[in-house]
Coordinates of C-alpha atoms in Angstrom, one line a residue:
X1 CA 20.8 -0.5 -12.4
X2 CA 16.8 -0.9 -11.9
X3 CA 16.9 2.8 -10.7
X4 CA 19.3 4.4 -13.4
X5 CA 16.6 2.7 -15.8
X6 CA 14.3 6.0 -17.5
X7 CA 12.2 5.6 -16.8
X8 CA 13.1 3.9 -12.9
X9 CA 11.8 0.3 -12.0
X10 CA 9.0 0.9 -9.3
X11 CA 8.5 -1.5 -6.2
X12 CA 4.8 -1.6 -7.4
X13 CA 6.5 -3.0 -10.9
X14 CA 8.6 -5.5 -9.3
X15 CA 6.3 -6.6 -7.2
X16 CA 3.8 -7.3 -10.7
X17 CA 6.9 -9.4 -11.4
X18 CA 6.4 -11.4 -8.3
X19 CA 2.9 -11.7 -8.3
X20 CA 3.3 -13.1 -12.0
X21 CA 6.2 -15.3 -11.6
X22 CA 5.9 -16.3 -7.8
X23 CA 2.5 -16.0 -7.0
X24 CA 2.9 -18.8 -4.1
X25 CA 6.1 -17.6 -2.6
X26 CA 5.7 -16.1 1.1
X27 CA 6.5 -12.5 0.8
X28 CA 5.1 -11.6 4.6
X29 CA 5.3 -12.7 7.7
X30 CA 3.3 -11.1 10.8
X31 CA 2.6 -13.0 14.0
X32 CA 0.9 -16.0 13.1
X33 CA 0.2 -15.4 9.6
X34 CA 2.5 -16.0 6.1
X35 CA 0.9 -14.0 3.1
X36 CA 2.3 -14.6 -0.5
X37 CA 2.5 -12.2 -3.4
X38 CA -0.7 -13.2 -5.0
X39 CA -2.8 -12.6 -1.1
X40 CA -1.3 -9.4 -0.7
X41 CA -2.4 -9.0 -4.9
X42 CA -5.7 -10.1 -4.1
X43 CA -6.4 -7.6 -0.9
X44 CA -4.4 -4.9 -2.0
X45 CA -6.9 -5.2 -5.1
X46 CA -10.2 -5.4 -3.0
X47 CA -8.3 -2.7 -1.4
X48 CA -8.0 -0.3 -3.9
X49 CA -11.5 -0.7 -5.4
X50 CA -12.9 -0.3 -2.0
X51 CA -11.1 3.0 -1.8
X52 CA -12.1 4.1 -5.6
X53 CA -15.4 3.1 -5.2
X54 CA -16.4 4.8 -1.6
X55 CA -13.7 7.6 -1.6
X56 CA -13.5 8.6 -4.7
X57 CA -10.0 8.4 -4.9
X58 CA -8.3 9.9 -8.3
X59 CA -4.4 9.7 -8.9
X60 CA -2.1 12.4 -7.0
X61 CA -4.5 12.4 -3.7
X62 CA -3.2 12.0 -0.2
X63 CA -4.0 9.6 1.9
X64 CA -3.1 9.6 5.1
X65 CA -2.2 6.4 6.7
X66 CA -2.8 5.9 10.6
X67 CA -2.1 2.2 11.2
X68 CA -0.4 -0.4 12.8
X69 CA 2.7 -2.5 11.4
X70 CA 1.4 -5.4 10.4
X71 CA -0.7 -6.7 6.7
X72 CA -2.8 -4.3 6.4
X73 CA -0.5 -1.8 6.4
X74 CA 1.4 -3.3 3.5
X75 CA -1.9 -3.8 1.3
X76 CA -3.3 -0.4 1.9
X77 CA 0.4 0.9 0.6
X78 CA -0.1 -1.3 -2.3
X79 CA -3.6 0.0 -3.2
X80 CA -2.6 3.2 -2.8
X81 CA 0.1 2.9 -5.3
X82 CA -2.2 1.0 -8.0
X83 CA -4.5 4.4 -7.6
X84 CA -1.5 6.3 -8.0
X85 CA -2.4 8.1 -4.4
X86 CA 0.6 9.0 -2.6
X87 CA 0.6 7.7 0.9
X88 CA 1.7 10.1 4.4
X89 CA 2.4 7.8 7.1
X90 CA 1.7 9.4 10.2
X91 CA 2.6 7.9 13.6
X92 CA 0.4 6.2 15.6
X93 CA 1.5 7.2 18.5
X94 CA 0.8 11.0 17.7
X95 CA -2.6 12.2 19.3
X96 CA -4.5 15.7 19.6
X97 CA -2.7 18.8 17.8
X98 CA 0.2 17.1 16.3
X99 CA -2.1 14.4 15.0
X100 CA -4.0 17.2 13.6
X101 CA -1.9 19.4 12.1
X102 CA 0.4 16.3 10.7
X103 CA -2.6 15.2 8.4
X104 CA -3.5 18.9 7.2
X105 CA 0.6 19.2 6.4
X106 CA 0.0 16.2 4.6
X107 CA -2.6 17.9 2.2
X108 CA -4.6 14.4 2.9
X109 CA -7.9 14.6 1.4
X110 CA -9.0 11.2 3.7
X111 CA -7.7 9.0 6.6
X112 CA -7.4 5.0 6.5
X113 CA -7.2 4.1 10.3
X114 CA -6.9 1.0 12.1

């Protein structure tokens, strides 16, 4: 129903939801950690004026994404999206050429890598 919405309910919207309504609930889990909607609000926000600030980041730029599962993954997505910067993952397991030419494909104009 969210989707056949015009215009469609974003994840970054429902999570805004979360963050407002739930800001204490445990929305991640990795290894040893348990991060809630309002600290992945809080670093996807030093996040994304980190990236304004020093990249210069304006809405529609790639950003190509070489990292690991794990938090920072997921607040680097979310910063992205408050900049309104789509994000290519590329696969960290890709090296040389491939890693090369899979960036330049993207039409990245930067790299966030672990």
């Amino acid at each position: 129903r969210r989707l056949a919405r015009n215009p469609p309910v974003t994840l970054l919207e429902r999570f805004h939801w979360h963050v407002r309504h739930h800001p204490s609930r445990i929305l991640l889990r990795c290894r040893d950690q348990e991060l809630s909607y309002g600290d992945l609000e809080l670093w996807s926000n030093r996040a994304a004026r980190v990236l304004s600030e020093r990249l210069r980041l304006r809405a529609g730029d790639v950003v190509a994404a070489f990292l690991l599962n794990g938090a920072p993954y997921v607040w680097t997505w979310l910063a992205l999206a408050k900049l309104r910067c789509p994000m290519a993952c590329v696969n960290t397991n890709v090296r040389g050429p491939a890693l090369r030419r899979a960036v330049e494909e993207a039409g990245a104009v930067a790299v966030i890598a672990s």
